[in-house]
PDB file of C-alpha atoms and ligand atoms in Angstrom:
ATOM      1  CA  MET X   1     112.815 120.874 132.654  1.00 74.00           C
ATOM      2  CA  ARG X   2     112.670 124.751 132.504  1.00 80.00           C
ATOM      3  CA  LEU X   3     108.950 125.808 132.570  1.00 91.00           C
ATOM      4  CA  PRO X   4     107.854 128.857 130.590  1.00 93.00           C
ATOM      5  CA  ASP X   5     105.859 131.312 132.632  1.00 94.00           C
ATOM      6  CA  VAL X   6     101.839 131.299 131.321  1.00 96.00           C
ATOM      7  CA  ASP X   7     102.384 134.329 129.402  1.00 95.00           C
ATOM      8  CA  GLU X   8     105.331 132.986 127.284  1.00 93.00           C
ATOM      9  CA  LEU X   9     103.542 129.613 127.186  1.00 95.00           C
ATOM     10  CA  LEU X  10     100.849 131.282 125.221  1.00 96.00           C
ATOM     11  CA  ALA X  11     102.557 134.075 123.426  1.00 93.00           C
ATOM     12  CA  ASP X  12     102.413 132.277 120.363  1.00 93.00           C
ATOM     13  CA  VAL X  13      99.748 129.192 119.977  1.00 95.00           C
ATOM     14  CA  ARG X  14      97.581 128.056 117.355  1.00 95.00           C
ATOM     15  CA  VAL X  15      94.606 125.668 117.608  1.00 96.00           C
ATOM     16  CA  ILE X  16      94.220 123.516 114.364  1.00 95.00           C
ATOM     17  CA  ALA X  17      91.337 120.978 113.510  1.00 95.00           C
ATOM     18  CA  LEU X  18      92.624 118.204 111.373  1.00 94.00           C
ATOM     19  CA  PRO X  19      89.487 116.380 109.635  1.00 94.00           C
ATOM     20  CA  MET X  20      89.904 112.708 109.638  1.00 91.00           C
ATOM     21  CA  ARG X  21      89.235 110.697 106.539  1.00 87.00           C
ATOM     22  CA  THR X  22      87.641 108.182 107.978  1.00 84.00           C
ATOM     23  CA  ARG X  23      86.290 108.079 111.575  1.00 84.00           C
ATOM     24  CA  PHE X  24      89.056 106.826 113.782  1.00 82.00           C
ATOM     25  CA  ARG X  25      88.931 106.410 117.806  1.00 80.00           C
ATOM     26  CA  GLY X  26      85.496 108.081 117.759  1.00 83.00           C
ATOM     27  CA  LEU X  27      86.852 111.246 116.193  1.00 88.00           C
ATOM     28  CA  ASP X  28      85.824 112.870 112.706  1.00 91.00           C
ATOM     29  CA  VAL X  29      88.021 115.885 113.783  1.00 93.00           C
ATOM     30  CA  ARG X  30      91.264 116.015 115.754  1.00 95.00           C
ATOM     31  CA  GLU X  31      91.780 119.098 117.361  1.00 96.00           C
ATOM     32  CA  THR X  32      95.167 120.143 118.699  1.00 97.00           C
ATOM     33  CA  MET X  33      97.643 123.074 119.940  1.00 97.00           C
ATOM     34  CA  MET X  34     100.726 124.342 118.218  1.00 96.00           C
ATOM     35  CA  ILE X  35     102.920 126.376 121.004  1.00 96.00           C
ATOM     36  CA  ARG X  36     106.004 128.270 119.834  1.00 93.00           C
ATOM     37  CA  ALA X  37     108.832 129.206 121.900  1.00 90.00           C
ATOM     38  CA  THR X  38     109.452 132.710 121.519  1.00 77.00           C
ATOM     39  CA  THR X  39     113.085 132.409 122.445  1.00 68.00           C
ATOM     40  CA  GLY X  40     114.474 133.169 119.183  1.00 60.00           C
ATOM     41  CA  ARG X  41     115.226 129.379 118.243  1.00 54.00           C
ATOM     42  CA  VAL X  42     115.000 128.243 114.776  1.00 62.00           C
ATOM     43  CA  GLU X  43     113.192 125.262 115.356  1.00 61.00           C
ATOM     44  CA  SER X  44     110.786 125.908 118.180  1.00 86.00           C
ATOM     45  CA  TRP X  45     107.526 124.476 117.701  1.00 92.00           C
ATOM     46  CA  GLY X  46     106.102 122.238 119.951  1.00 95.00           C
ATOM     47  CA  GLU X  47     102.287 120.159 120.243  1.00 97.00           C
ATOM     48  CA  PHE X  48     100.054 120.216 122.848  1.00 98.00           C
ATOM     49  CA  ALA X  49      97.537 117.340 121.547  1.00 97.00           C
ATOM     50  CA  ALA X  50      95.789 115.772 124.517  1.00 97.00           C
ATOM     51  CA  PHE X  51      92.337 114.438 123.620  1.00 96.00           C
ATOM     52  CA  THR X  52      89.403 117.131 124.389  1.00 96.00           C
ATOM     53  CA  GLU X  53      87.964 114.549 126.753  1.00 95.00           C
ATOM     54  CA  TYR X  54      91.074 114.131 128.825  1.00 96.00           C
ATOM     55  CA  ASP X  55      90.927 116.022 132.083  1.00 97.00           C
ATOM     56  CA  ASP X  56      93.749 118.182 133.013  1.00 98.00           C
ATOM     57  CA  ALA X  57      95.608 115.694 135.110  1.00 96.00           C
ATOM     58  CA  GLU X  58      95.846 113.230 132.344  1.00 95.00           C
ATOM     59  CA  SER X  59      96.615 115.950 129.847  1.00 97.00           C
ATOM     60  CA  ALA X  60      99.563 117.724 131.905  1.00 97.00           C
ATOM     61  CA  PRO X  61     102.350 115.252 130.424  1.00 97.00           C
ATOM     62  CA  TRP X  62     101.209 116.163 126.966  1.00 97.00           C
ATOM     63  CA  LEU X  63     101.874 119.804 127.965  1.00 98.00           C
ATOM     64  CA  ALA X  64     105.363 118.630 129.326  1.00 97.00           C
ATOM     65  CA  CYS X  65     106.030 116.975 126.009  1.00 96.00           C
ATOM     66  CA  ALA X  66     105.099 120.105 123.962  1.00 96.00           C
ATOM     67  CA  ILE X  67     107.546 122.233 126.116  1.00 95.00           C
ATOM     68  CA  GLU X  68     110.294 119.841 125.971  1.00 94.00           C
ATOM     69  CA  GLN X  69     110.019 120.015 122.105  1.00 93.00           C
ATOM     70  CA  ALA X  70     109.551 124.044 122.007  1.00 92.00           C
ATOM     71  CA  TRP X  71     111.820 125.238 124.729  1.00 89.00           C
ATOM     72  CA  GLU X  72     114.119 122.454 125.929  1.00 83.00           C
ATOM     73  CA  GLN X  73     114.725 120.851 122.389  1.00 74.00           C
ATOM     74  CA  GLN X  74     115.806 117.330 121.832  1.00 76.00           C
ATOM     75  CA  PRO X  75     118.415 115.765 123.953  1.00 79.00           C
ATOM     76  CA  SER X  76     122.078 115.997 122.737  1.00 81.00           C
ATOM     77  CA  ILE X  77     123.889 113.342 121.079  1.00 79.00           C
ATOM     78  CA  GLU X  78     126.010 112.974 124.354  1.00 81.00           C
ATOM     79  CA  GLU X  79     122.844 112.727 126.642  1.00 84.00           C
ATOM     80  CA  ARG X  80     120.929 110.345 124.139  1.00 89.00           C
ATOM     81  CA  PRO X  81     122.621 108.727 121.017  1.00 92.00           C
ATOM     82  CA  LEU X  82     121.059 108.912 117.778  1.00 94.00           C
ATOM     83  CA  PHE X  83     120.876 105.213 116.289  1.00 96.00           C
ATOM     84  CA  ARG X  84     119.401 105.711 112.836  1.00 95.00           C
ATOM     85  CA  ASP X  85     118.124 108.462 110.540  1.00 94.00           C
ATOM     86  CA  GLU X  86     115.472 106.261 108.878  1.00 94.00           C
ATOM     87  CA  VAL X  87     112.424 104.961 110.752  1.00 96.00           C
ATOM     88  CA  PRO X  88     110.319 102.169 108.977  1.00 95.00           C
ATOM     89  CA  THR X  89     106.585 103.081 109.789  1.00 96.00           C
ATOM     90  CA  ASN X  90     103.255 100.867 109.431  1.00 96.00           C
ATOM     91  CA  ALA X  91      99.888 101.768 107.926  1.00 96.00           C
ATOM     92  CA  THR X  92      97.134 102.291 110.060  1.00 94.00           C
ATOM     93  CA  LEU X  93      93.619 100.659 109.503  1.00 95.00           C
ATOM     94  CA  PRO X  94      90.657 102.144 111.029  1.00 93.00           C
ATOM     95  CA  ALA X  95      87.657  99.752 111.560  1.00 94.00           C
ATOM     96  CA  VAL X  96      86.225 100.233 108.259  1.00 94.00           C
ATOM     97  CA  ASP X  97      84.221  97.684 106.111  1.00 96.00           C
ATOM     98  CA  ALA X  98      86.545  94.786 104.410  1.00 97.00           C
ATOM     99  CA  ALA X  99      85.429  96.502 101.004  1.00 97.00           C
ATOM    100  CA  ALA X 100      87.145  99.884 102.007  1.00 96.00           C
ATOM    101  CA  VAL X 101      90.467  98.274 102.947  1.00 97.00           C
ATOM    102  CA  PRO X 102      92.627  98.818  99.734  1.00 96.00           C
ATOM    103  CA  ALA X 103      91.653 102.343  99.052  1.00 94.00           C
ATOM    104  CA  ILE X 104      92.431 103.235 102.650  1.00 93.00           C
ATOM    105  CA  LEU X 105      95.992 101.209 102.453  1.00 95.00           C
ATOM    106  CA  GLU X 106      96.894 102.633  99.142  1.00 94.00           C
ATOM    107  CA  ARG X 107      97.123 106.054 100.574  1.00 90.00           C
ATOM    108  CA  PHE X 108     100.105 104.927 102.841  1.00 91.00           C
ATOM    109  CA  GLY X 109     102.145 104.139  99.843  1.00 91.00           C
ATOM    110  CA  GLU X 110     104.980 101.733 100.538  1.00 91.00           C
ATOM    111  CA  PHE X 111     105.006  99.748 103.856  1.00 94.00           C
ATOM    112  CA  ARG X 112     105.397  96.155 104.899  1.00 96.00           C
ATOM    113  CA  THR X 113     103.341  96.395 108.171  1.00 98.00           C
ATOM    114  CA  VAL X 114      99.893  97.242 108.658  1.00 98.00           C
ATOM    115  CA  LYS X 115      98.256  97.743 112.145  1.00 97.00           C
ATOM    116  CA  VAL X 116      94.321  96.713 111.759  1.00 98.00           C
ATOM    117  CA  LYS X 117      91.887  98.238 114.385  1.00 96.00           C
ATOM    118  CA  VAL X 118      89.663  95.563 115.522  1.00 97.00           C
ATOM    119  CA  ALA X 119      86.944  95.122 118.362  1.00 97.00           C
ATOM    120  CA  GLU X 120      85.198  98.375 117.559  1.00 94.00           C
ATOM    121  CA  PRO X 121      81.866  98.830 119.718  1.00 92.00           C
ATOM    122  CA  GLY X 122      78.924  98.043 117.497  1.00 93.00           C
ATOM    123  CA  GLN X 123      80.888  95.662 115.181  1.00 95.00           C
ATOM    124  CA  THR X 124      81.261  91.964 115.391  1.00 96.00           C
ATOM    125  CA  LEU X 125      83.646  89.344 115.060  1.00 97.00           C
ATOM    126  CA  ALA X 126      82.803  88.835 111.607  1.00 98.00           C
ATOM    127  CA  ASP X 127      83.596  92.244 110.683  1.00 98.00           C
ATOM    128  CA  ASP X 128      87.203  91.988 112.097  1.00 98.00           C
ATOM    129  CA  ILE X 129      87.810  88.771 110.673  1.00 98.00           C
ATOM    130  CA  ALA X 130      86.755  90.215 107.022  1.00 98.00           C
ATOM    131  CA  ARG X 131      88.784  93.349 107.716  1.00 98.00           C
ATOM    132  CA  VAL X 132      91.992  91.539 108.911  1.00 98.00           C
ATOM    133  CA  ARG X 133      91.518  89.069 105.956  1.00 98.00           C
ATOM    134  CA  ALA X 134      91.484  91.967 103.423  1.00 98.00           C
ATOM    135  CA  ALA X 135      94.766  93.512 105.100  1.00 98.00           C
ATOM    136  CA  ARG X 136      96.581  90.354 104.584  1.00 98.00           C
ATOM    137  CA  ALA X 137      95.401  89.964 100.826  1.00 98.00           C
ATOM    138  CA  PHE X 138      96.539  93.694 100.612  1.00 97.00           C
ATOM    139  CA  VAL X 139     100.291  93.225 102.180  1.00 97.00           C
ATOM    140  CA  GLY X 140     100.748  89.703 100.865  1.00 97.00           C
ATOM    141  CA  ASP X 141     102.540  86.915 102.445  1.00 96.00           C
ATOM    142  CA  SER X 142     105.788  89.076 103.269  1.00 96.00           C
ATOM    143  CA  GLY X 143     103.810  91.744 105.007  1.00 97.00           C
ATOM    144  CA  ARG X 144     103.037  92.115 108.796  1.00 97.00           C
ATOM    145  CA  VAL X 145      99.816  92.120 110.201  1.00 98.00           C
ATOM    146  CA  ARG X 146      99.285  93.555 113.687  1.00 98.00           C
ATOM    147  CA  ILE X 147      95.756  94.274 115.431  1.00 98.00           C
ATOM    148  CA  ASP X 148      94.666  96.457 118.017  1.00 98.00           C
ATOM    149  CA  ALA X 149      91.482  96.162 120.236  1.00 98.00           C
ATOM    150  CA  ASN X 150      91.942  99.169 122.506  1.00 96.00           C
ATOM    151  CA  GLY X 151      91.201  97.036 125.479  1.00 97.00           C
ATOM    152  CA  SER X 152      87.684  96.240 124.444  1.00 97.00           C
ATOM    153  CA  TRP X 153      87.587  92.369 124.733  1.00 98.00           C
ATOM    154  CA  ASN X 154      87.403  90.502 128.166  1.00 97.00           C
ATOM    155  CA  VAL X 155      89.740  87.784 128.238  1.00 98.00           C
ATOM    156  CA  ASP X 156      87.784  84.901 126.968  1.00 98.00           C
ATOM    157  CA  GLU X 157      86.628  87.249 124.142  1.00 98.00           C
ATOM    158  CA  ALA X 158      90.010  88.010 123.584  1.00 98.00           C
ATOM    159  CA  GLU X 159      91.254  84.327 123.376  1.00 98.00           C
ATOM    160  CA  HIS X 160      88.071  83.570 121.020  1.00 98.00           C
ATOM    161  CA  ALA X 161      88.968  86.165 118.534  1.00 98.00           C
ATOM    162  CA  ILE X 162      92.681  85.780 118.558  1.00 98.00           C
ATOM    163  CA  ARG X 163      92.014  81.985 117.762  1.00 97.00           C
ATOM    164  CA  ALA X 164      89.900  82.986 114.816  1.00 98.00           C
ATOM    165  CA  LEU X 165      92.174  85.626 113.655  1.00 98.00           C
ATOM    166  CA  GLU X 166      95.333  83.300 114.083  1.00 96.00           C
ATOM    167  CA  GLU X 167      95.349  82.142 110.438  1.00 96.00           C
ATOM    168  CA  PHE X 168      96.248  85.608 109.417  1.00 97.00           C
ATOM    169  CA  ASP X 169      99.739  85.335 110.896  1.00 97.00           C
ATOM    170  CA  LEU X 170      99.361  88.202 113.577  1.00 97.00           C
ATOM    171  CA  GLU X 171     102.602  89.902 114.456  1.00 97.00           C
ATOM    172  CA  TYR X 172     101.226  90.982 118.015  1.00 98.00           C
ATOM    173  CA  VAL X 173      98.032  91.872 119.426  1.00 98.00           C
ATOM    174  CA  GLU X 174      97.733  95.392 120.910  1.00 98.00           C
ATOM    175  CA  GLN X 175      95.843  95.806 124.255  1.00 98.00           C
ATOM    176  CA  PRO X 176      93.412  92.784 123.669  1.00 98.00           C
ATOM    177  CA  CYS X 177      92.103  93.629 127.163  1.00 98.00           C
ATOM    178  CA  THR X 178      92.158  96.654 129.703  1.00 97.00           C
ATOM    179  CA  THR X 179      93.801  95.551 132.871  1.00 97.00           C
ATOM    180  CA  ILE X 180      97.321  94.497 133.444  1.00 97.00           C
ATOM    181  CA  ASP X 181      95.951  91.188 135.269  1.00 98.00           C
ATOM    182  CA  GLU X 182      93.908  90.278 132.228  1.00 98.00           C
ATOM    183  CA  LEU X 183      96.538  91.080 129.932  1.00 98.00           C
ATOM    184  CA  TYR X 184      98.553  88.613 132.008  1.00 98.00           C
ATOM    185  CA  GLU X 185      96.122  85.883 131.794  1.00 98.00           C
ATOM    186  CA  ILE X 186      95.451  86.093 127.919  1.00 98.00           C
ATOM    187  CA  ARG X 187      99.090  86.345 127.349  1.00 98.00           C
ATOM    188  CA  GLY X 188      99.552  83.056 129.287  1.00 97.00           C
ATOM    189  CA  ARG X 189      96.564  81.422 127.146  1.00 97.00           C
ATOM    190  CA  VAL X 190      97.936  82.503 123.777  1.00 96.00           C
ATOM    191  CA  HIS X 191     101.518  82.018 124.516  1.00 91.00           C
ATOM    192  CA  GLY X 192     101.650  78.551 123.093  1.00 92.00           C
ATOM    193  CA  MET X 193     100.217  79.619 119.908  1.00 93.00           C
ATOM    194  CA  GLY X 194     103.297  82.157 119.345  1.00 92.00           C
ATOM    195  CA  ILE X 195     101.093  85.005 119.709  1.00 95.00           C
ATOM    196  CA  LEU X 196     102.827  88.104 121.187  1.00 97.00           C
ATOM    197  CA  ILE X 197     100.956  90.792 123.499  1.00 98.00           C
ATOM    198  CA  ALA X 198     101.438  94.292 123.340  1.00 98.00           C
ATOM    199  CA  ALA X 199     100.442  96.881 125.791  1.00 98.00           C
ATOM    200  CA  ASP X 200      99.697 100.288 124.729  1.00 97.00           C
ATOM    201  CA  GLU X 201      96.798 101.928 127.108  1.00 95.00           C
ATOM    202  CA  SER X 202      98.512  99.929 130.218  1.00 95.00           C
ATOM    203  CA  VAL X 203     101.457 101.891 129.515  1.00 95.00           C
ATOM    204  CA  ARG X 204     100.320 105.703 128.565  1.00 89.00           C
ATOM    205  CA  LYS X 205      97.302 105.805 130.713  1.00 88.00           C
ATOM    206  CA  ALA X 206      98.926 103.837 133.688  1.00 88.00           C
ATOM    207  CA  ALA X 207     100.049 105.898 136.989  1.00 88.00           C
ATOM    208  CA  ASP X 208     103.052 103.560 136.628  1.00 94.00           C
ATOM    209  CA  PRO X 209     103.919 102.973 132.803  1.00 95.00           C
ATOM    210  CA  VAL X 210     106.390 100.461 133.874  1.00 97.00           C
ATOM    211  CA  ALA X 211     103.960  98.241 135.925  1.00 97.00           C
ATOM    212  CA  VAL X 212     102.757  95.970 132.849  1.00 97.00           C
ATOM    213  CA  ALA X 213     106.394  95.186 132.102  1.00 97.00           C
ATOM    214  CA  ARG X 214     107.195  94.279 135.555  1.00 97.00           C
ATOM    215  CA  ALA X 215     104.001  92.188 135.731  1.00 97.00           C
ATOM    216  CA  GLY X 216     105.203  89.975 132.867  1.00 97.00           C
ATOM    217  CA  ALA X 217     101.620  90.875 131.471  1.00 98.00           C
ATOM    218  CA  ALA X 218     103.194  92.120 127.687  1.00 98.00           C
ATOM    219  CA  ASP X 219     105.875  91.015 125.483  1.00 98.00           C
ATOM    220  CA  ILE X 220     105.951  94.620 123.496  1.00 98.00           C
ATOM    221  CA  LEU X 221     105.376  98.166 124.715  1.00 98.00           C
ATOM    222  CA  VAL X 222     103.758 100.615 122.612  1.00 97.00           C
ATOM    223  CA  VAL X 223     105.272 104.023 123.362  1.00 97.00           C
ATOM    224  CA  LYS X 224     103.802 107.235 122.625  1.00 97.00           C
ATOM    225  CA  VAL X 225     105.823 110.502 123.395  1.00 97.00           C
ATOM    226  CA  ALA X 226     103.305 112.826 124.177  1.00 97.00           C
ATOM    227  CA  PRO X 227     101.189 111.014 127.163  1.00 96.00           C
ATOM    228  CA  LEU X 228     104.564 109.956 128.599  1.00 96.00           C
ATOM    229  CA  GLY X 229     105.679 113.516 128.907  1.00 96.00           C
ATOM    230  CA  GLY X 230     108.573 114.015 126.401  1.00 96.00           C
ATOM    231  CA  VAL X 231     111.406 112.078 124.601  1.00 95.00           C
ATOM    232  CA  ARG X 232     113.535 112.124 127.815  1.00 95.00           C
ATOM    233  CA  ARG X 233     110.887 110.710 130.040  1.00 95.00           C
ATOM    234  CA  ALA X 234     109.997 108.069 127.355  1.00 96.00           C
ATOM    235  CA  LEU X 235     113.314 106.802 127.021  1.00 96.00           C
ATOM    236  CA  ASP X 236     113.776 106.493 130.713  1.00 96.00           C
ATOM    237  CA  ILE X 237     110.706 104.374 130.879  1.00 97.00           C
ATOM    238  CA  ILE X 238     111.949 102.334 127.983  1.00 97.00           C
ATOM    239  CA  ASP X 239     115.318 101.736 129.695  1.00 96.00           C
ATOM    240  CA  GLU X 240     113.568 100.614 132.623  1.00 97.00           C
ATOM    241  CA  ALA X 241     110.756  98.357 131.121  1.00 97.00           C
ATOM    242  CA  GLY X 242     113.604  96.174 129.356  1.00 96.00           C
ATOM    243  CA  LEU X 243     111.050  95.144 126.544  1.00 97.00           C
ATOM    244  CA  PRO X 244     110.966  95.705 122.784  1.00 98.00           C
ATOM    245  CA  VAL X 245     108.982  98.889 121.719  1.00 98.00           C
ATOM    246  CA  VAL X 246     106.942 100.248 119.175  1.00 98.00           C
ATOM    247  CA  VAL X 247     106.940 104.033 118.900  1.00 98.00           C
ATOM    248  CA  SER X 248     103.336 105.174 117.749  1.00 97.00           C
ATOM    249  CA  SER X 249     101.673 108.493 117.315  1.00 95.00           C
ATOM    250  CA  ALA X 250      98.727 109.785 119.474  1.00 93.00           C
ATOM    251  CA  LEU X 251      97.218 111.261 116.251  1.00 93.00           C
ATOM    252  CA  GLU X 252      99.303 114.242 116.202  1.00 95.00           C
ATOM    253  CA  SER X 253     100.101 116.797 113.585  1.00 95.00           C
ATOM    254  CA  PRO X 254     103.292 116.589 111.878  1.00 93.00           C
ATOM    255  CA  VAL X 255     104.719 118.848 114.450  1.00 94.00           C
ATOM    256  CA  GLY X 256     104.026 116.335 117.409  1.00 95.00           C
ATOM    257  CA  LEU X 257     104.860 113.453 115.099  1.00 96.00           C
ATOM    258  CA  ALA X 258     108.675 114.895 115.131  1.00 95.00           C
ATOM    259  CA  ALA X 259     108.994 114.254 118.561  1.00 95.00           C
ATOM    260  CA  GLY X 260     108.042 110.657 118.004  1.00 96.00           C
ATOM    261  CA  PHE X 261     110.451 110.076 115.326  1.00 96.00           C
ATOM    262  CA  ASP X 262     113.133 111.598 117.514  1.00 95.00           C
ATOM    263  CA  LEU X 263     112.149 109.080 120.125  1.00 96.00           C
ATOM    264  CA  ALA X 264     112.306 106.313 117.770  1.00 97.00           C
ATOM    265  CA  ARG X 265     115.702 107.333 116.251  1.00 96.00           C
ATOM    266  CA  ARG X 266     117.064 107.406 120.004  1.00 96.00           C
ATOM    267  CA  ILE X 267     116.071 103.688 120.647  1.00 96.00           C
ATOM    268  CA  GLU X 268     118.815 101.094 119.981  1.00 94.00           C
ATOM    269  CA  HIS X 269     117.072  98.083 119.270  1.00 94.00           C
ATOM    270  CA  LEU X 270     113.642  99.002 116.984  1.00 95.00           C
ATOM    271  CA  ASP X 271     112.517  95.454 115.594  1.00 94.00           C
ATOM    272  CA  TYR X 272     108.876  96.683 114.842  1.00 97.00           C
ATOM    273  CA  ASP X 273     107.670  99.360 112.333  1.00 97.00           C
ATOM    274  CA  CYS X 274     106.339 102.399 114.284  1.00 97.00           C
ATOM    275  CA  GLY X 275     103.132 103.869 114.029  1.00 95.00           C
ATOM    276  CA  LEU X 276     104.017 107.185 112.995  1.00 95.00           C
ATOM    277  CA  ALA X 277     102.650 107.663 109.280  1.00 90.00           C
ATOM    278  CA  THR X 278      99.280 108.788 111.018  1.00 87.00           C
ATOM    279  CA  GLU X 279      99.101 112.059 109.174  1.00 87.00           C
ATOM    280  CA  ARG X 280      97.609 109.866 106.297  1.00 85.00           C
ATOM    281  CA  LEU X 281      94.619 109.519 108.293  1.00 86.00           C
ATOM    282  CA  PHE X 282      93.917 113.323 108.062  1.00 89.00           C
ATOM    283  CA  THR X 283      92.645 115.157 104.956  1.00 88.00           C
ATOM    284  CA  GLY X 284      94.196 118.617 105.841  1.00 82.00           C
ATOM    285  CA  ASP X 285      94.043 121.232 108.530  1.00 83.00           C
ATOM    286  CA  GLU X 286      91.601 124.164 109.375  1.00 86.00           C
ATOM    287  CA  THR X 287      91.650 126.607 112.004  1.00 85.00           C
ATOM    288  CA  VAL X 288      89.181 126.526 114.727  1.00 90.00           C
ATOM    289  CA  SER X 289      86.627 129.023 116.236  1.00 93.00           C
ATOM    290  CA  ALA X 290      87.708 131.679 118.767  1.00 95.00           C
ATOM    291  CA  GLU X 291      85.668 129.640 121.383  1.00 96.00           C
ATOM    292  CA  ARG X 292      87.658 126.524 120.778  1.00 96.00           C
ATOM    293  CA  ALA X 293      90.790 128.375 120.856  1.00 96.00           C
ATOM    294  CA  THR X 294      90.108 129.897 123.874  1.00 97.00           C
ATOM    295  CA  TRP X 295      89.143 126.559 125.561  1.00 98.00           C
ATOM    296  CA  TRP X 296      92.780 125.237 124.711  1.00 98.00           C
ATOM    297  CA  ARG X 297      94.413 128.557 126.257  1.00 98.00           C
ATOM    298  CA  GLU X 298      92.706 128.066 129.277  1.00 98.00           C
ATOM    299  CA  ARG X 299      93.242 124.179 129.439  1.00 98.00           C
ATOM    300  CA  ALA X 300      97.092 124.840 128.538  1.00 98.00           C
ATOM    301  CA  ALA X 301      97.314 127.343 131.282  1.00 98.00           C
ATOM    302  CA  ARG X 302      95.689 125.065 133.731  1.00 98.00           C
ATOM    303  CA  CYS X 303      97.970 122.243 132.909  1.00 98.00           C
ATOM    304  CA  LEU X 304     101.099 124.363 133.183  1.00 98.00           C
ATOM    305  CA  THR X 305     100.190 124.615 137.022  1.00 98.00           C
ATOM    306  CA  LEU X 306     100.249 120.694 137.076  1.00 97.00           C
ATOM    307  CA  LEU X 307     103.772 120.510 135.903  1.00 96.00           C
TER     308      LEU X 307
HETATM  309 MG1   MG S   1      96.864 101.343 120.623  1.00 51.55          MG
END
């Protein structure tokens, strides 16, 4: 990858704040940085969207993704073919009260798949059951319902919860537990129920994103282009893992989401709807204070030295 120098990197950047309609992943506002390559290209924006609590080492691949977007551009057709124009997406349901489910899902328009957040700290399994029931009622029998626990359960809790939620015909369970060993264990326990296990954090936060696939600890990989360092690297990881994938966002603005769509278009077999409709979770965008903009510029400069 051709890296810009720091002056080039920061020549035209904008930090924006995206207020969330509903608190999501502990966030009320999502901050993210737009970076424009000043090399005269037409489409030359990239997004550096590493969550603000991440350290520089974890954030650096996100910057690599932004640089690929803005400076290198997407792979050529010869390098990586395009398999589709349209990418089906799923609705994403935060860990809200069941009563709030219809109003939130209506904002996603037409969709057949909903991902329901479960195992939120401070909530109970009864809350999850009520929310998943409401989501299933909304999409009907022909819809697809998947759940995402963000690694919050231990193996016994996961088994208990999955058995309690089985009646809602789950498409898959995303990251029920944290570690690869735990995922392997829970996958074995629920395999007979026909429940599939998807890995998310075990891909994007792991030193080796393919380890979970190699260990036989997941049926599906959730692939997020920014934490994996860009479209090319994500495609290499998918090739190596050899598992079905779901391309999802990391709560980027539409600029960063475009890289996710580009990745999804280049995956030959895409059997699951992709989590790329997450802009519906935002109400709009706002500019940030000078202090926050400086914080982001300094962070981007530090991360550049790590690439
Ligand atoms: Mg997830």
